[in-house]
PDB file of C-alpha atoms in Angstrom:
ATOM      1  CA  MET Y 150       0.084  -0.275   0.226  1.00 45.00           C
ATOM      2  CA  THR Y 151       1.009   3.529  -0.821  1.00 44.00           C
ATOM      3  CA  HIS Y 152       1.199   6.679   0.887  1.00 43.00           C
ATOM      4  CA  ASP Y 153       0.255   9.814  -0.332  1.00 43.00           C
ATOM      5  CA  HIS Y 154       2.039  12.724   1.297  1.00 42.00           C
ATOM      6  CA  ARG Y 155       0.231  15.432  -0.496  1.00 42.00           C
ATOM      7  CA  THR Y 156      -3.026  14.365   1.330  1.00 43.00           C
ATOM      8  CA  ASP Y 157      -1.029  14.603   4.787  1.00 44.00           C
ATOM      9  CA  ARG Y 158       0.160  17.960   3.644  1.00 43.00           C
ATOM     10  CA  ASN Y 159      -3.605  19.040   2.743  1.00 43.00           C
ATOM     11  CA  ALA Y 160      -4.647  17.752   6.087  1.00 42.00           C
ATOM     12  CA  ASP Y 161      -2.024  19.875   8.027  1.00 45.00           C
ATOM     13  CA  ALA Y 162      -2.953  23.005   6.480  1.00 43.00           C
ATOM     14  CA  ARG Y 163      -6.414  22.392   6.896  1.00 38.00           C
ATOM     15  CA  THR Y 164      -5.377  21.770  10.594  1.00 40.00           C
ATOM     16  CA  ASP Y 165      -3.295  24.799  11.012  1.00 45.00           C
ATOM     17  CA  ALA Y 166      -6.092  26.934   9.066  1.00 41.00           C
ATOM     18  CA  ARG Y 167      -8.908  26.136  11.376  1.00 37.00           C
ATOM     19  CA  THR Y 168      -6.741  26.293  14.643  1.00 39.00           C
ATOM     20  CA  ASP Y 169      -5.680  29.309  13.455  1.00 44.00           C
ATOM     21  CA  ARG Y 170      -9.366  30.726  13.338  1.00 39.00           C
ATOM     22  CA  GLY Y 171      -9.794  29.601  16.937  1.00 42.00           C
ATOM     23  CA  ILE Y 172     -11.664  26.280  15.904  1.00 38.00           C
ATOM     24  CA  ASP Y 173     -10.544  23.002  17.334  1.00 39.00           C
ATOM     25  CA  ALA Y 174      -8.863  21.023  14.691  1.00 39.00           C
ATOM     26  CA  ARG Y 175     -10.069  17.960  15.824  1.00 37.00           C
ATOM     27  CA  THR Y 176     -13.890  19.229  15.424  1.00 38.00           C
ATOM     28  CA  ASP Y 177     -15.237  21.692  13.553  1.00 38.00           C
ATOM     29  CA  HIS Y 178     -17.607  23.740  15.855  1.00 35.00           C
ATOM     30  CA  ARG Y 179     -18.896  26.264  13.286  1.00 37.00           C
ATOM     31  CA  THR Y 180     -22.570  24.750  13.483  1.00 41.00           C
ATOM     32  CA  GLU Y 181     -22.425  24.990  17.104  1.00 42.00           C
ATOM     33  CA  ALA Y 182     -20.906  28.643  16.861  1.00 41.00           C
ATOM     34  CA  ARG Y 183     -23.976  29.206  14.564  1.00 45.00           C
ATOM     35  CA  ALA Y 184     -26.531  28.056  16.918  1.00 46.00           C
ATOM     36  CA  ASP Y 185     -25.105  30.036  20.016  1.00 56.00           C
ATOM     37  CA  ARG Y 186     -25.923  33.329  17.739  1.00 70.00           C
ATOM     38  CA  ARG Y 187     -29.616  32.213  18.349  1.00 73.00           C
ATOM     39  CA  THR Y 188     -32.022  33.270  20.781  1.00 81.00           C
ATOM     40  CA  LEU Y 189     -34.632  31.166  21.682  1.00 81.00           C
ATOM     41  CA  LEU Y 190     -37.673  32.570  23.629  1.00 86.00           C
ATOM     42  CA  ASN Y 191     -40.847  30.313  25.086  1.00 89.00           C
ATOM     43  CA  PRO Y 192     -42.727  33.168  26.826  1.00 91.00           C
ATOM     44  CA  SER Y 193     -44.450  31.852  30.152  1.00 92.00           C
ATOM     45  CA  ALA Y 194     -47.743  33.300  29.046  1.00 91.00           C
ATOM     46  CA  LEU Y 195     -47.649  30.821  26.276  1.00 92.00           C
ATOM     47  CA  HIS Y 196     -47.675  26.859  26.316  1.00 91.00           C
ATOM     48  CA  ASP Y 197     -44.573  25.293  26.142  1.00 90.00           C
ATOM     49  CA  PRO Y 198     -44.150  24.319  22.438  1.00 87.00           C
ATOM     50  CA  THR Y 199     -40.720  22.005  22.940  1.00 80.00           C
ATOM     51  CA  GLY Y 200     -42.688  18.840  23.005  1.00 78.00           C
ATOM     52  CA  TYR Y 201     -44.459  19.615  20.053  1.00 69.00           C
ATOM     53  CA  GLY Y 202     -40.959  20.194  18.615  1.00 78.00           C
ATOM     54  CA  TYR Y 203     -40.759  24.319  18.181  1.00 80.00           C
ATOM     55  CA  THR Y 204     -39.691  27.207  19.780  1.00 84.00           C
ATOM     56  CA  HIS Y 205     -42.124  30.466  19.897  1.00 87.00           C
ATOM     57  CA  VAL Y 206     -39.544  32.922  18.929  1.00 86.00           C
ATOM     58  CA  ALA Y 207     -36.301  32.621  17.407  1.00 82.00           C
ATOM     59  CA  ALA Y 208     -33.894  35.659  16.557  1.00 77.00           C
ATOM     60  CA  ALA Y 209     -30.314  35.708  15.407  1.00 72.00           C
ATOM     61  CA  ALA Y 210     -27.627  37.842  15.528  1.00 68.00           C
ATOM     62  CA  GLY Y 211     -28.970  40.146  12.814  1.00 73.00           C
ATOM     63  CA  ARG Y 212     -32.001  41.693  12.329  1.00 88.00           C
ATOM     64  CA  GLN Y 213     -34.849  39.477  11.737  1.00 91.00           C
ATOM     65  CA  VAL Y 214     -36.588  37.801  14.267  1.00 93.00           C
ATOM     66  CA  PHE Y 215     -39.094  34.868  13.670  1.00 94.00           C
ATOM     67  CA  ILE Y 216     -42.502  33.932  15.319  1.00 96.00           C
ATOM     68  CA  ALA Y 217     -43.394  30.214  15.060  1.00 96.00           C
ATOM     69  CA  GLY Y 218     -47.208  29.577  14.420  1.00 97.00           C
ATOM     70  CA  GLN Y 219     -49.477  30.836  16.930  1.00 98.00           C
ATOM     71  CA  TYR Y 220     -52.963  29.463  17.519  1.00 98.00           C
ATOM     72  CA  ALA Y 221     -55.840  29.495  19.770  1.00 98.00           C
ATOM     73  CA  SER Y 222     -53.958  28.013  22.398  1.00 96.00           C
ATOM     74  CA  ASP Y 223     -54.202  28.444  26.329  1.00 95.00           C
ATOM     75  CA  GLY Y 224     -51.208  28.005  28.587  1.00 93.00           C
ATOM     76  CA  THR Y 225     -51.450  24.433  28.231  1.00 93.00           C
ATOM     77  CA  GLY Y 226     -51.427  24.175  24.879  1.00 94.00           C
ATOM     78  CA  ALA Y 227     -55.295  23.405  24.297  1.00 96.00           C
ATOM     79  CA  VAL Y 228     -57.443  25.441  21.804  1.00 97.00           C
ATOM     80  CA  VAL Y 229     -59.468  27.497  23.513  1.00 97.00           C
ATOM     81  CA  SER Y 230     -63.042  27.710  21.488  1.00 97.00           C
ATOM     82  CA  ASP Y 231     -64.326  26.041  18.206  1.00 97.00           C
ATOM     83  CA  GLU Y 232     -65.237  29.376  16.839  1.00 98.00           C
ATOM     84  CA  PHE Y 233     -63.173  30.937  13.788  1.00 98.00           C
ATOM     85  CA  ASP Y 234     -63.465  34.399  15.315  1.00 98.00           C
ATOM     86  CA  ALA Y 235     -62.540  33.459  18.935  1.00 98.00           C
ATOM     87  CA  GLN Y 236     -59.268  31.522  17.310  1.00 98.00           C
ATOM     88  CA  VAL Y 237     -58.012  34.307  15.287  1.00 98.00           C
ATOM     89  CA  ALA Y 238     -58.840  36.667  18.112  1.00 98.00           C
ATOM     90  CA  ARG Y 239     -56.719  34.572  20.806  1.00 98.00           C
ATOM     91  CA  SER Y 240     -54.323  33.489  17.545  1.00 98.00           C
ATOM     92  CA  MET Y 241     -53.338  37.279  17.652  1.00 98.00           C
ATOM     93  CA  ALA Y 242     -53.251  37.914  21.084  1.00 98.00           C
ATOM     94  CA  ASN Y 243     -50.570  35.002  21.543  1.00 98.00           C
ATOM     95  CA  LEU Y 244     -48.783  36.548  18.476  1.00 98.00           C
ATOM     96  CA  ARG Y 245     -48.713  39.798  20.203  1.00 98.00           C
ATOM     97  CA  THR Y 246     -47.322  37.854  23.547  1.00 97.00           C
ATOM     98  CA  ALA Y 247     -44.452  36.390  21.434  1.00 96.00           C
ATOM     99  CA  LEU Y 248     -43.513  39.564  19.744  1.00 97.00           C
ATOM    100  CA  GLU Y 249     -43.430  41.420  23.120  1.00 96.00           C
ATOM    101  CA  ALA Y 250     -41.076  38.472  24.270  1.00 94.00           C
ATOM    102  CA  ALA Y 251     -38.505  39.641  21.953  1.00 93.00           C
ATOM    103  CA  GLY Y 252     -39.146  43.370  22.763  1.00 94.00           C
ATOM    104  CA  LEU Y 253     -40.862  43.747  19.663  1.00 95.00           C
ATOM    105  CA  GLY Y 254     -44.590  44.347  18.546  1.00 96.00           C
ATOM    106  CA  PHE Y 255     -46.991  44.401  15.879  1.00 97.00           C
ATOM    107  CA  ALA Y 256     -45.253  47.728  14.093  1.00 94.00           C
ATOM    108  CA  ASP Y 257     -42.139  45.504  13.599  1.00 94.00           C
ATOM    109  CA  VAL Y 258     -43.932  42.542  11.747  1.00 94.00           C
ATOM    110  CA  VAL Y 259     -42.786  42.610   7.860  1.00 92.00           C
ATOM    111  CA  ARG Y 260     -44.411  39.210   6.846  1.00 94.00           C
ATOM    112  CA  ILE Y 261     -47.179  36.842   8.149  1.00 95.00           C
ATOM    113  CA  GLY Y 262     -48.144  33.720   7.086  1.00 97.00           C
ATOM    114  CA  THR Y 263     -51.869  32.854   7.935  1.00 98.00           C
ATOM    115  CA  TYR Y 264     -53.490  29.191   7.533  1.00 98.00           C
ATOM    116  CA  ILE Y 265     -57.306  29.003   7.554  1.00 98.00           C
ATOM    117  CA  VAL Y 266     -58.974  25.180   7.808  1.00 98.00           C
ATOM    118  CA  ASP Y 267     -61.805  25.354   4.973  1.00 97.00           C
ATOM    119  CA  HIS Y 268     -60.959  28.802   3.970  1.00 96.00           C
ATOM    120  CA  ASP Y 269     -63.928  30.674   2.759  1.00 97.00           C
ATOM    121  CA  GLU Y 270     -64.842  34.385   1.887  1.00 95.00           C
ATOM    122  CA  GLU Y 271     -66.579  34.570   5.235  1.00 97.00           C
ATOM    123  CA  LYS Y 272     -63.469  33.572   7.129  1.00 97.00           C
ATOM    124  CA  LEU Y 273     -61.223  36.089   5.140  1.00 95.00           C
ATOM    125  CA  HIS Y 274     -63.591  39.080   6.149  1.00 96.00           C
ATOM    126  CA  ILE Y 275     -63.089  37.865   9.953  1.00 97.00           C
ATOM    127  CA  LEU Y 276     -59.480  37.598   9.321  1.00 97.00           C
ATOM    128  CA  LEU Y 277     -59.068  41.102   8.000  1.00 95.00           C
ATOM    129  CA  LYS Y 278     -60.844  42.369  10.792  1.00 97.00           C
ATOM    130  CA  HIS Y 279     -58.489  41.373  13.433  1.00 97.00           C
ATOM    131  CA  LEU Y 280     -55.402  42.443  10.715  1.00 96.00           C
ATOM    132  CA  ARG Y 281     -56.896  45.658  10.663  1.00 95.00           C
ATOM    133  CA  ALA Y 282     -57.172  45.737  14.478  1.00 97.00           C
ATOM    134  CA  ALA Y 283     -53.482  45.197  14.490  1.00 97.00           C
ATOM    135  CA  TRP Y 284     -52.113  46.936  11.822  1.00 94.00           C
ATOM    136  CA  GLY Y 285     -54.646  49.755  10.451  1.00 92.00           C
ATOM    137  CA  GLU Y 286     -54.019  50.106   6.795  1.00 88.00           C
ATOM    138  CA  ARG Y 287     -50.309  49.285   6.793  1.00 87.00           C
ATOM    139  CA  LEU Y 288     -50.717  45.546   6.410  1.00 91.00           C
ATOM    140  CA  PRO Y 289     -47.336  43.435   6.190  1.00 91.00           C
ATOM    141  CA  ALA Y 290     -47.002  41.015   3.522  1.00 90.00           C
ATOM    142  CA  GLN Y 291     -48.781  38.036   3.920  1.00 93.00           C
ATOM    143  CA  THR Y 292     -49.114  34.381   2.288  1.00 92.00           C
ATOM    144  CA  LEU Y 293     -52.525  32.967   3.162  1.00 95.00           C
ATOM    145  CA  VAL Y 294     -53.092  29.151   2.505  1.00 97.00           C
ATOM    146  CA  GLY Y 295     -56.096  27.618   2.862  1.00 97.00           C
ATOM    147  CA  VAL Y 296     -55.716  23.942   4.674  1.00 98.00           C
ATOM    148  CA  ALA Y 297     -57.792  21.002   5.225  1.00 98.00           C
ATOM    149  CA  ALA Y 298     -56.302  20.725   8.651  1.00 98.00           C
ATOM    150  CA  LEU Y 299     -53.462  22.151  11.100  1.00 98.00           C
ATOM    151  CA  ALA Y 300     -51.554  20.006  14.117  1.00 96.00           C
ATOM    152  CA  LEU Y 301     -54.526  19.712  16.215  1.00 95.00           C
ATOM    153  CA  PRO Y 302     -57.523  18.720  15.255  1.00 96.00           C
ATOM    154  CA  ASP Y 303     -59.458  21.371  16.899  1.00 97.00           C
ATOM    155  CA  MET Y 304     -57.160  24.192  15.017  1.00 98.00           C
ATOM    156  CA  LEU Y 305     -58.996  26.379  12.683  1.00 98.00           C
ATOM    157  CA  PHE Y 306     -56.283  29.321  12.223  1.00 98.00           C
ATOM    158  CA  GLU Y 307     -52.561  29.857  12.702  1.00 98.00           C
ATOM    159  CA  ILE Y 308     -50.463  32.700  12.126  1.00 98.00           C
ATOM    160  CA  ASP Y 309     -46.561  32.991  12.050  1.00 98.00           C
ATOM    161  CA  ALA Y 310     -44.479  36.059  11.444  1.00 97.00           C
ATOM    162  CA  VAL Y 311     -41.233  37.733  10.566  1.00 96.00           C
ATOM    163  CA  ALA Y 312     -40.439  41.084  12.446  1.00 96.00           C
ATOM    164  CA  VAL Y 313     -37.096  42.880  12.215  1.00 93.00           C
ATOM    165  CA  ARG Y 314     -35.597  44.890  14.860  1.00 90.00           C
ATOM    166  CA  ASP Y 315     -34.474  48.843  14.581  1.00 84.00           C
ATOM    167  CA  GLN Y 316     -30.655  48.436  13.750  1.00 74.00           C
ATOM    168  CA  ALA Y 317     -28.469  49.289  16.923  1.00 62.00           C
TER     169      ALA Y 317
END
């Protein structure tokens, strides 16, 4: 079996470069370093989502803050009503709570995603009423998706958001 010394030199060069950048040559910690730049928040006023595999609010080192889908949940994660209007109202209240946990408000939101089970024009008008209550005539960009079902059987509505922090 022959041994290629070029491979060793290349490996040594990679190790030296990584060590010079402060990265442990035995393990590449770039992925862990990226994770350290995130702030993950689960406001105590909202249910604990970790059992469902997500976090309510994720902020990166930059300006964008991502709010996971908020639905009409109480502090335990149970859906609070079977009426669409009430679910939208509670979802919007939960969105406000998540935004406030990141030091933000509705005025900082630049994009929303809305998900409506069995979407129709009546539900669109109800949604618009709540969106105008939050944003007036200055609505953020929105993608509305009509769906057959959401994560839990009683959910009729869900909203996620992307907000932007002021530059420091």
